[in-house]
Amino acid sequence: MGIQDMMQTGRSGMIAAKAGISTTGHNIANANTEGYSRQRVHQQTNDPVTSPDHRSFVGRGVNVSRIDRVNDGYLEKQIRRGSMDLAELEEKDLGLTQIEDIFNELHGDGLNRIISKFFNQFRSLSNDPDNESLRQAVREASQSVINDFKRLRTDVIDVQNHLDNRIEGYVQDVNRLAKEIRDLNVRIADYESRAEPANDLMDHRDIKIKELSDLIETRVRYDKKNMVSVDLKGGGPLVSTVLNYELSVKRTGSDDEGKSTGTYDIFSNVSSPGKLTHSLQGGKLGGTLNVRDRSLNTVLSRLDEMAFNIAKTVNEIHRQGVTRNGVKGVNFFKEPVQVHRASEYLKLSDEVMSNVNFIATAATKDAPGDNRIAIAISGLQDMKLMNDGKSSFDEWYNGIVADVGMAKSHNTEGINQQKNIVGQLNKMREQISGVSIDEETMDLMKYQHAFDASARVISVADQMLETVLNIKKL
Amino acid sequence: MRITHNSNHDLVQNSILQSKGRMEKLQREGSSLKKINTPSDDPVAAAKILQMRTEKENNISFRDTAKLAEAYLGNSDNALSQMTDLLIRAKEIAIGQSSGASSNEGTRFGISEEVSQLFKQAISIANTRVAGRYIFGGYKTNSPPVNDKGNYQGDDGEMMVEIAKDVFINMNVPGLEAFNSQPRSSKDYREGQVEGRIFEDRGPAGVDADGNQDIEFQPRSEYEAIQGPQNANVFQELQRLRTGLLTGDLDSIRSTLDQFDQLIDKVNAVRSQIGSRLQGIESTSAAMDRHEITNAQLTQNLEDADLTQVMADMANEETVLRSTMSVSQRLLQPTLMDFIK
């Protein structure tokens, strides 16, 4: 063990302290970096040498064995899962809020009020069936009903289009992330092959995977070379180590799983048919698809059904009546052909449109005071004509409003719960992987002292050497 | 346990956001004075509110209808009360002139003029209008129900109107019913002016068990019951009295007496029917008023915010927010850095 060796020992301490200070600095610098896991320097002692008398070993300082990131893989997975659910709920909230706005008539007019007006106008007409202005009022009220059905439908379709745009954007995001994950895979494998842990790149990749799982439910697998493969749940592979696949959207017709005509289908280029629209789940993409193909579609078909039944039942009675010009068998609304899109095609019949005298109020000819048809039509208001004879029009429509509200409030509750869960998980992650400034400050002092002390060792060794060199002069 | 400044920050941020979120909700309640602003605030209550709003809207319409029916029936009653007076006068004339002792050609001639006037008056009563509509014409509301010869031109249509949910009343009395003691055996009925339809069918459309609409009008037993062979008609009897006076046919004059009695009874019966309908309207309206008050209270309970509660909650929330902020300031401020040179 020579004096030079002592200098080396001091140097190794300085190097280790420097690594410590660098890492501490890196931690502090990244304290606010999303997804950053704090890093820790692992030091170990160098192999000792035997003392000159061969009786004991003398230490030869320290080396930095590796720099690790402090990270719990299982927790990361839980966070991914939790924030995927949160992203899905939040995405659904967006769509549901829009639907709720459409059906919110608590502070204004809406279909509920307009339909009761419609029936009440018929009731007024039954009081005075021959009155021209009451007939006009009936036609006006019917036109309002028609317009409001159209408004609701158009608004719902607008939301659908809006969601479709989001779907397109999300699919692009998925593709971008898949490519980035694949690129990171390659770079990480490169580092790992040189036995250098790629801490920061792995953090980076973890963030990308988390971003991806915010979009869609995935399954992530790690291989021995620390490369990941990502599968879409129910949708085949997206990234398999150094390969990435692509999703695409295309406007297609409707299907019986709730997709409407002209909305996007999602395809993957993995297998030949590759249609994933109804197999993708979770995340923002899954949430959007769910709102588009479930909630919106239910609302639309319920509106259609209602418009269809109103037109159908009013016509049925109206046809039995005699108009002011003595004609029997005239339709009030244009007779609907099918339930699908009935709310869009709801219209007054050409006769009633052209002249209010074609509104039939009487059951017999030549009886201007006969109000039996008018009163029969007004009586439809309370008849259970929807839902297999279980609800009236009013109840049916209120049911839509309540369901929309229910879905929204349910979802909001879900968000609050999920936020708590994710918050808790993030807190746990912070406890493990987060950077504590206080802790780093202490580390900084610790390493600084170590650095100073190691330098001191070198200067002592230097003095010793000088002493040795000056022996002769003495 | 490791506490990092990031988790401190998250905690502070969350507490403030939560508090602000609650304040926003209170602000919305305070500014609209409603606790339900969107269906999702309380979906069940929202549906209930809409339902009650429809009821309210319907009640306005029912009220209008009830007023109209009241006017119709009131006017019918007035007209028929005039008719009773008229018939009583005719009966007095008939009594006065039915015995040879009190009647001679001269007085009979003069009095026949009065009967002519009574006849014209009866026609004008039968042709009473409310807001331009003839009230005794059945469904024929546009043309006078009785012509100048005293022939009935109307039909026997009864206008059913809804004065409360599922409560229907007929707001008119067809002249056929009011001016004949036995409508079914009347000449007007037999001669087919009215085509006998009301006796076979009437009433609002029903829905059968399959849910199909189907206008099957129910037979009217009320009319069936009043069947009888001998009919007396207001206009015919007045004419008969007049002819009897002009020709000096005392038997004929005497024979009208019984008929006038029948007619007076009939008109009074119709009037009492009208009276009970009017009473029905009144009690229905009263019930509707009570119902409406209950409804209004219920709606209020469901959707109106309790202002005091909102204010108290707001004050409370403000305190929470302030204390959150001041605590946060202390939590976030110091780091170890501050204490090292």
Coordinates of N, CA, C and O in Angstrom, one line a residue, chain B residues 10-136:
Chain B
D10 N -49.8 18.9 -4.5 CA -51.0 18.2 -4.9 C -52.1 18.4 -3.9 O -53.2 18.7 -4.2
L11 N -51.7 18.2 -2.6 CA -52.6 18.3 -1.5 C -53.3 19.7 -1.5 O -54.5 19.8 -1.4
V12 N -52.4 20.7 -1.5 CA -52.9 22.0 -1.5 C -53.8 22.3 -2.7 O -54.9 22.9 -2.5
Q13 N -53.3 21.9 -3.8 CA -54.1 22.2 -5.0 C -55.5 21.5 -5.0 O -56.5 22.1 -5.2
N14 N -55.5 20.2 -4.5 CA -56.8 19.5 -4.4 C -57.7 20.2 -3.4 O -58.9 20.4 -3.7
S15 N -57.2 20.6 -2.3 CA -58.1 21.2 -1.3 C -58.7 22.4 -1.8 O -59.9 22.7 -1.6
I16 N -57.8 23.2 -2.5 CA -58.4 24.5 -3.0 C -59.4 24.3 -4.1 O -60.5 24.8 -4.1
L17 N -59.1 23.3 -5.0 CA -60.0 23.0 -6.1 C -61.3 22.5 -5.6 O -62.4 22.9 -6.0
Q18 N -61.2 21.6 -4.6 CA -62.5 21.1 -4.1 C -63.3 22.2 -3.4 O -64.5 22.3 -3.7
S19 N -62.7 23.0 -2.7 CA -63.4 24.1 -2.0 C -64.0 25.0 -3.0 O -65.2 25.4 -2.9
K20 N -63.2 25.3 -4.1 CA -63.7 26.2 -5.1 C -64.9 25.6 -5.9 O -65.8 26.3 -6.2
G21 N -64.8 24.3 -6.1 CA -65.9 23.6 -6.8 C -67.2 23.7 -6.0 O -68.2 23.9 -6.5
R22 N -67.1 23.5 -4.7 CA -68.3 23.6 -3.8 C -68.8 25.0 -3.9 O -70.0 25.2 -3.9
M23 N -67.9 26.0 -3.9 CA -68.4 27.4 -3.9 C -69.1 27.7 -5.2 O -70.0 28.4 -5.2
E24 N -68.5 27.1 -6.3 CA -69.2 27.4 -7.6 C -70.6 26.8 -7.6 O -71.5 27.5 -8.1
K25 N -70.8 25.7 -7.0 CA -72.1 25.1 -7.0 C -73.0 26.0 -6.2 O -74.2 26.2 -6.6
L26 N -72.5 26.5 -5.0 CA -73.3 27.3 -4.2 C -73.7 28.6 -4.9 O -74.8 29.2 -4.8
Q27 N -72.7 29.1 -5.6 CA -72.8 30.4 -6.4 C -74.0 30.2 -7.4 O -74.9 31.0 -7.6
R28 N -74.0 29.0 -8.1 CA -75.0 28.7 -9.1 C -76.4 28.6 -8.4 O -77.3 29.2 -8.9
E29 N -76.4 28.0 -7.3 CA -77.7 27.9 -6.6 C -78.2 29.3 -6.1 O -79.3 29.6 -6.2
G30 N -77.2 30.1 -5.6 CA -77.6 31.4 -5.1 C -78.1 32.3 -6.2 O -79.0 33.1 -6.1
S31 N -77.4 32.2 -7.4 CA -77.8 33.1 -8.5 C -79.1 32.7 -9.2 O -79.8 33.5 -9.7
S32 N -79.4 31.4 -9.2 CA -80.6 31.0 -9.8 C -81.7 30.7 -8.8 O -82.9 30.6 -9.2
L33 N -81.3 30.7 -7.6 CA -82.2 30.3 -6.5 C -82.9 28.9 -6.7 O -84.0 28.7 -6.2
K34 N -82.2 28.1 -7.5 CA -82.7 26.7 -7.7 C -81.6 25.8 -7.3 O -80.4 26.0 -7.6
K35 N -82.0 24.7 -6.7 CA -81.0 23.8 -6.3 C -80.8 22.7 -7.4 O -79.8 22.0 -7.4
I36 N -81.7 22.7 -8.3 CA -81.6 21.8 -9.5 C -81.4 22.6 -10.7 O -82.3 23.3 -11.1
N37 N -80.2 22.6 -11.3 CA -80.0 23.4 -12.4 C -79.8 22.6 -13.7 O -79.9 23.1 -14.8
T38 N -79.3 21.4 -13.5 CA -79.2 20.4 -14.6 C -79.9 19.1 -14.2 O -79.9 18.9 -13.0
P39 N -80.3 18.3 -15.1 CA -81.0 17.1 -14.7 C -80.1 16.2 -13.8 O -80.5 15.5 -12.9
S40 N -78.8 16.3 -14.0 CA -77.9 15.4 -13.3 C -77.8 15.9 -11.8 O -77.3 15.1 -11.0
D41 N -78.2 17.1 -11.5 CA -78.2 17.5 -10.1 C -79.1 16.6 -9.3 O -78.8 16.3 -8.1
D42 N -80.2 16.2 -9.8 CA -81.1 15.2 -9.2 C -82.1 14.7 -10.3 O -83.1 15.2 -10.5
P43 N -81.6 13.6 -11.0 CA -82.4 13.2 -12.1 C -83.9 12.8 -11.8 O -84.8 13.2 -12.6
V44 N -84.1 12.2 -10.7 CA -85.5 11.8 -10.4 C -86.3 13.1 -10.1 O -87.4 13.2 -10.7
A45 N -85.8 14.0 -9.4 CA -86.5 15.3 -9.1 C -86.7 16.0 -10.4 O -87.8 16.6 -10.7
A46 N -85.7 16.0 -11.3 CA -85.8 16.7 -12.6 C -87.0 16.2 -13.4 O -87.8 17.0 -13.9
A47 N -87.2 14.9 -13.5 CA -88.3 14.3 -14.2 C -89.6 14.7 -13.5 O -90.6 15.0 -14.2
K48 N -89.6 14.7 -12.2 CA -90.8 15.0 -11.4 C -91.2 16.5 -11.7 O -92.4 16.8 -11.9
I49 N -90.2 17.3 -11.8 CA -90.4 18.8 -12.0 C -91.1 18.9 -13.4 O -92.1 19.7 -13.5
L50 N -90.5 18.2 -14.4 CA -91.1 18.3 -15.7 C -92.5 17.8 -15.7 O -93.4 18.4 -16.4
Q51 N -92.8 16.8 -15.0 CA -94.1 16.2 -15.0 C -95.1 17.2 -14.4 O -96.2 17.4 -14.9
M52 N -94.6 17.8 -13.3 CA -95.5 18.8 -12.7 C -95.7 20.0 -13.5 O -96.8 20.7 -13.4
R53 N -94.7 20.3 -14.3 CA -94.9 21.5 -15.1 C -95.9 21.2 -16.2 O -96.7 22.1 -16.5
T54 N -95.9 20.0 -16.7 CA -97.0 19.6 -17.7 C -98.3 19.7 -17.0 O -99.3 20.2 -17.6
E55 N -98.4 19.2 -15.8 CA -99.7 19.3 -15.1 C -100.2 20.7 -15.0 O -101.4 21.0 -15.2
K56 N -99.2 21.6 -14.7 CA -99.6 23.0 -14.5 C -100.1 23.5 -15.8 O -101.1 24.2 -15.9
E57 N -99.4 23.2 -16.9 CA -99.7 23.7 -18.2 C -101.1 23.2 -18.6 O -102.0 23.9 -19.0
N58 N -101.4 21.9 -18.3 CA -102.7 21.3 -18.6 C -103.8 22.0 -17.7 O -104.9 22.2 -18.3
N59 N -103.5 22.3 -16.5 CA -104.5 22.9 -15.6 C -104.9 24.2 -16.1 O -106.1 24.6 -16.0
I60 N -104.0 25.0 -16.7 CA -104.3 26.3 -17.3 C -105.4 26.0 -18.4 O -106.4 26.7 -18.4
S61 N -105.1 25.0 -19.2 CA -106.0 24.7 -20.3 C -107.4 24.2 -19.7 O -108.4 24.7 -20.2
F62 N -107.3 23.4 -18.7 CA -108.6 22.9 -18.1 C -109.4 24.1 -17.6 O -110.6 24.1 -17.7
R63 N -108.7 25.0 -16.9 CA -109.4 26.1 -16.3 C -110.1 26.9 -17.4 O -111.3 27.3 -17.2
D64 N -109.4 27.2 -18.5 CA -110.1 27.9 -19.6 C -111.3 27.2 -20.1 O -112.3 27.8 -20.3
T65 N -111.1 25.9 -20.2 CA -112.3 25.1 -20.7 C -113.4 25.1 -19.7 O -114.6 25.3 -20.1
A66 N -113.1 25.1 -18.4 CA -114.1 25.1 -17.4 C -114.9 26.4 -17.5 O -116.1 26.5 -17.4
K67 N -114.1 27.5 -17.7 CA -114.7 28.8 -17.8 C -115.7 28.9 -18.9 O -116.8 29.4 -18.8
L68 N -115.2 28.4 -20.1 CA -116.1 28.4 -21.2 C -117.3 27.5 -21.0 O -118.4 28.0 -21.4
A69 N -117.2 26.4 -20.5 CA -118.3 25.5 -20.2 C -119.3 26.2 -19.3 O -120.5 26.1 -19.4
E70 N -118.7 26.9 -18.3 CA -119.6 27.6 -17.3 C -120.4 28.6 -18.1 O -121.6 28.7 -17.8
A71 N -119.7 29.4 -19.0 CA -120.5 30.4 -19.7 C -121.6 29.8 -20.6 O -122.7 30.3 -20.6
Y72 N -121.2 28.7 -21.2 CA -122.2 28.0 -22.1 C -123.4 27.5 -21.3 O -124.5 27.8 -21.6
L73 N -123.1 26.8 -20.2 CA -124.2 26.3 -19.4 C -125.0 27.4 -18.7 O -126.2 27.3 -18.6
G74 N -124.3 28.4 -18.2 CA -125.0 29.5 -17.6 C -125.9 30.2 -18.5 O -127.1 30.4 -18.2
N75 N -125.5 30.4 -19.8 CA -126.3 31.0 -20.8 C -127.5 30.1 -21.1 O -128.6 30.5 -21.4
S76 N -127.2 28.8 -21.2 CA -128.3 27.8 -21.5 C -129.3 27.9 -20.4 O -130.6 27.9 -20.6
D77 N -128.8 28.0 -19.1 CA -129.7 28.0 -18.0 C -130.6 29.3 -18.1 O -131.8 29.2 -17.9
N78 N -130.0 30.4 -18.3 CA -130.7 31.7 -18.5 C -131.8 31.5 -19.5 O -133.0 31.9 -19.3
A79 N -131.4 31.0 -20.7 CA -132.4 30.9 -21.8 C -133.5 30.0 -21.4 O -134.7 30.3 -21.7
L80 N -133.2 28.9 -20.7 CA -134.2 28.0 -20.4 C -135.1 28.5 -19.3 O -136.3 28.2 -19.2
S81 N -134.5 29.4 -18.4 CA -135.4 30.0 -17.4 C -136.4 30.9 -18.1 O -137.6 30.9 -17.7
Q82 N -135.9 31.6 -19.1 CA -136.9 32.5 -19.9 C -137.9 31.6 -20.5 O -139.1 31.9 -20.6
M83 N -137.5 30.4 -21.0 CA -138.4 29.5 -21.7 C -139.5 29.0 -20.7 O -140.6 28.9 -21.0
T84 N -139.0 28.8 -19.4 CA -140.0 28.3 -18.4 C -141.1 29.4 -18.2 O -142.3 29.1 -18.2
D85 N -140.6 30.6 -18.0 CA -141.5 31.8 -17.9 C -142.5 31.8 -19.0 O -143.7 32.0 -18.8
L86 N -141.9 31.7 -20.2 CA -142.7 31.7 -21.4 C -143.8 30.7 -21.4 O -145.0 30.9 -21.7
L87 N -143.4 29.5 -21.0 CA -144.4 28.3 -21.1 C -145.4 28.5 -20.0 O -146.6 28.2 -20.2
I88 N -145.0 29.1 -18.8 CA -146.0 29.3 -17.8 C -147.0 30.3 -18.3 O -148.2 30.2 -18.1
R89 N -146.5 31.4 -19.0 CA -147.4 32.4 -19.5 C -148.4 31.7 -20.5 O -149.6 31.9 -20.5
A90 N -147.9 30.8 -21.3 CA -148.7 30.2 -22.3 C -149.7 29.3 -21.7 O -150.9 29.2 -22.1
K91 N -149.3 28.7 -20.6 CA -150.2 27.8 -19.8 C -151.3 28.7 -19.2 O -152.5 28.3 -19.3
E92 N -151.0 29.8 -18.7 CA -152.0 30.7 -18.1 C -153.0 31.1 -19.1 O -154.2 31.1 -18.9
I93 N -152.5 31.4 -20.3 CA -153.4 31.8 -21.4 C -154.3 30.7 -21.7 O -155.6 30.8 -21.8
A94 N -153.7 29.4 -21.8 CA -154.6 28.3 -22.1 C -155.6 28.0 -21.1 O -156.8 27.8 -21.4
I95 N -155.2 28.2 -19.8 CA -156.2 28.0 -18.7 C -157.3 29.1 -18.8 O -158.5 28.8 -18.8
G96 N -156.9 30.3 -19.1 CA -157.8 31.4 -19.1 C -158.8 31.2 -20.3 O -160.0 31.6 -20.2
Q97 N -158.3 30.7 -21.4 CA -159.2 30.6 -22.6 C -159.8 29.3 -22.8 O -160.5 29.1 -23.7
S98 N -159.6 28.3 -21.9 CA -160.1 27.0 -22.1 C -161.6 26.8 -21.8 O -162.2 25.8 -22.2
S99 N -162.1 27.7 -21.0 CA -163.6 27.5 -20.7 C -164.3 28.6 -21.4 O -163.9 29.8 -21.5
G100 N -165.5 28.3 -21.9 CA -166.3 29.2 -22.6 C -166.7 30.4 -21.8 O -166.9 31.5 -22.3
A101 N -166.7 30.3 -20.5 CA -167.2 31.3 -19.6 C -166.2 32.5 -19.7 O -166.7 33.7 -19.7
S102 N -164.9 32.3 -19.7 CA -164.0 33.4 -19.7 C -163.5 33.8 -21.1 O -162.7 34.7 -21.2
S103 N -163.9 33.1 -22.1 CA -163.3 33.4 -23.4 C -164.4 33.7 -24.4 O -165.4 33.0 -24.5
N104 N -164.1 34.7 -25.2 CA -165.0 34.9 -26.3 C -164.1 35.2 -27.5 O -162.9 35.4 -27.4
E105 N -164.7 35.3 -28.6 CA -163.9 35.4 -29.9 C -163.0 36.6 -29.9 O -161.9 36.5 -30.3
G106 N -163.6 37.7 -29.3 CA -162.8 38.9 -29.3 C -161.5 38.8 -28.5 O -160.4 39.1 -29.0
T107 N -161.7 38.3 -27.2 CA -160.4 38.2 -26.4 C -159.5 37.2 -27.0 O -158.3 37.4 -27.0
R108 N -160.1 36.0 -27.5 CA -159.2 35.0 -28.1 C -158.4 35.6 -29.2 O -157.2 35.3 -29.4
F109 N -159.0 36.4 -30.0 CA -158.3 37.0 -31.2 C -157.1 37.8 -30.7 O -156.0 37.7 -31.2
G110 N -157.5 38.7 -29.7 CA -156.4 39.5 -29.2 C -155.3 38.7 -28.6 O -154.1 39.0 -28.8
I111 N -155.7 37.7 -27.9 CA -154.7 36.9 -27.1 C -153.8 36.1 -28.1 O -152.7 35.8 -27.9
S112 N -154.4 35.7 -29.2 CA -153.7 34.9 -30.2 C -152.4 35.7 -30.7 O -151.4 35.1 -31.0
E113 N -152.6 37.0 -30.7 CA -151.5 37.9 -31.1 C -150.3 37.7 -30.1 O -149.1 37.5 -30.4
E114 N -150.7 37.6 -28.8 CA -149.7 37.5 -27.7 C -149.0 36.1 -27.9 O -147.8 36.0 -27.7
V115 N -149.8 35.1 -28.2 CA -149.2 33.8 -28.4 C -148.2 33.8 -29.6 O -147.2 33.2 -29.5
S116 N -148.6 34.5 -30.6 CA -147.7 34.7 -31.8 C -146.4 35.2 -31.3 O -145.3 34.8 -31.7
Q117 N -146.5 36.3 -30.4 CA -145.3 36.9 -29.9 C -144.5 35.9 -29.1 O -143.3 35.8 -29.2
L118 N -145.2 35.1 -28.3 CA -144.6 34.1 -27.5 C -143.8 33.1 -28.4 O -142.7 32.7 -28.1
F119 N -144.5 32.7 -29.5 CA -143.9 31.8 -30.4 C -142.5 32.3 -30.9 O -141.5 31.7 -30.9
K120 N -142.6 33.6 -31.4 CA -141.4 34.3 -31.9 C -140.3 34.3 -30.8 O -139.1 34.1 -31.1
Q121 N -140.8 34.7 -29.6 CA -139.8 34.8 -28.5 C -139.1 33.4 -28.2 O -137.9 33.3 -28.0
A122 N -140.0 32.4 -28.3 CA -139.4 31.0 -28.0 C -138.4 30.7 -29.1 O -137.3 30.1 -28.8
I123 N -138.6 31.1 -30.3 CA -137.6 30.8 -31.4 C -136.4 31.6 -31.1 O -135.3 31.0 -31.2
S124 N -136.5 32.8 -30.7 CA -135.3 33.6 -30.4 C -134.6 33.0 -29.2 O -133.3 33.1 -29.2
I125 N -135.3 32.5 -28.2 CA -134.6 31.9 -27.1 C -133.8 30.6 -27.6 O -132.7 30.4 -27.2
A126 N -134.5 29.9 -28.4 CA -133.9 28.7 -28.9 C -132.6 29.0 -29.8 O -131.7 28.2 -29.9
N127 N -132.6 30.2 -30.3 CA -131.5 30.6 -31.2 C -130.5 31.4 -30.4 O -129.7 32.2 -31.0
T128 N -130.4 31.3 -29.1 CA -129.5 32.0 -28.3 C -128.0 31.7 -28.7 O -127.7 30.5 -29.0
R129 N -127.2 32.7 -28.8 CA -125.8 32.5 -29.2 C -124.8 32.9 -28.0 O -125.1 33.8 -27.3
V130 N -123.8 32.2 -27.9 CA -122.7 32.6 -27.0 C -121.4 32.7 -27.9 O -121.0 31.8 -28.6
A131 N -120.8 33.9 -27.9 CA -119.6 34.1 -28.7 C -119.9 33.7 -30.1 O -119.0 33.0 -30.8
G132 N -121.1 34.0 -30.7 CA -121.3 33.7 -32.1 C -121.7 32.3 -32.4 O -121.9 31.9 -33.5
R133 N -121.8 31.4 -31.3 CA -122.1 30.0 -31.6 C -123.5 29.8 -31.0 O -123.8 30.1 -29.9
Y134 N -124.4 29.1 -31.8 CA -125.7 28.7 -31.3 C -125.6 27.6 -30.3 O -125.0 26.6 -30.6
I135 N -126.1 27.9 -29.1 CA -125.9 26.9 -28.1 C -126.9 25.7 -28.0 O -126.6 24.7 -27.4
F136 N -128.0 25.9 -28.7 CA -129.0 24.8 -28.6 C -129.0 23.9 -29.9 O -129.9 23.1 -30.1

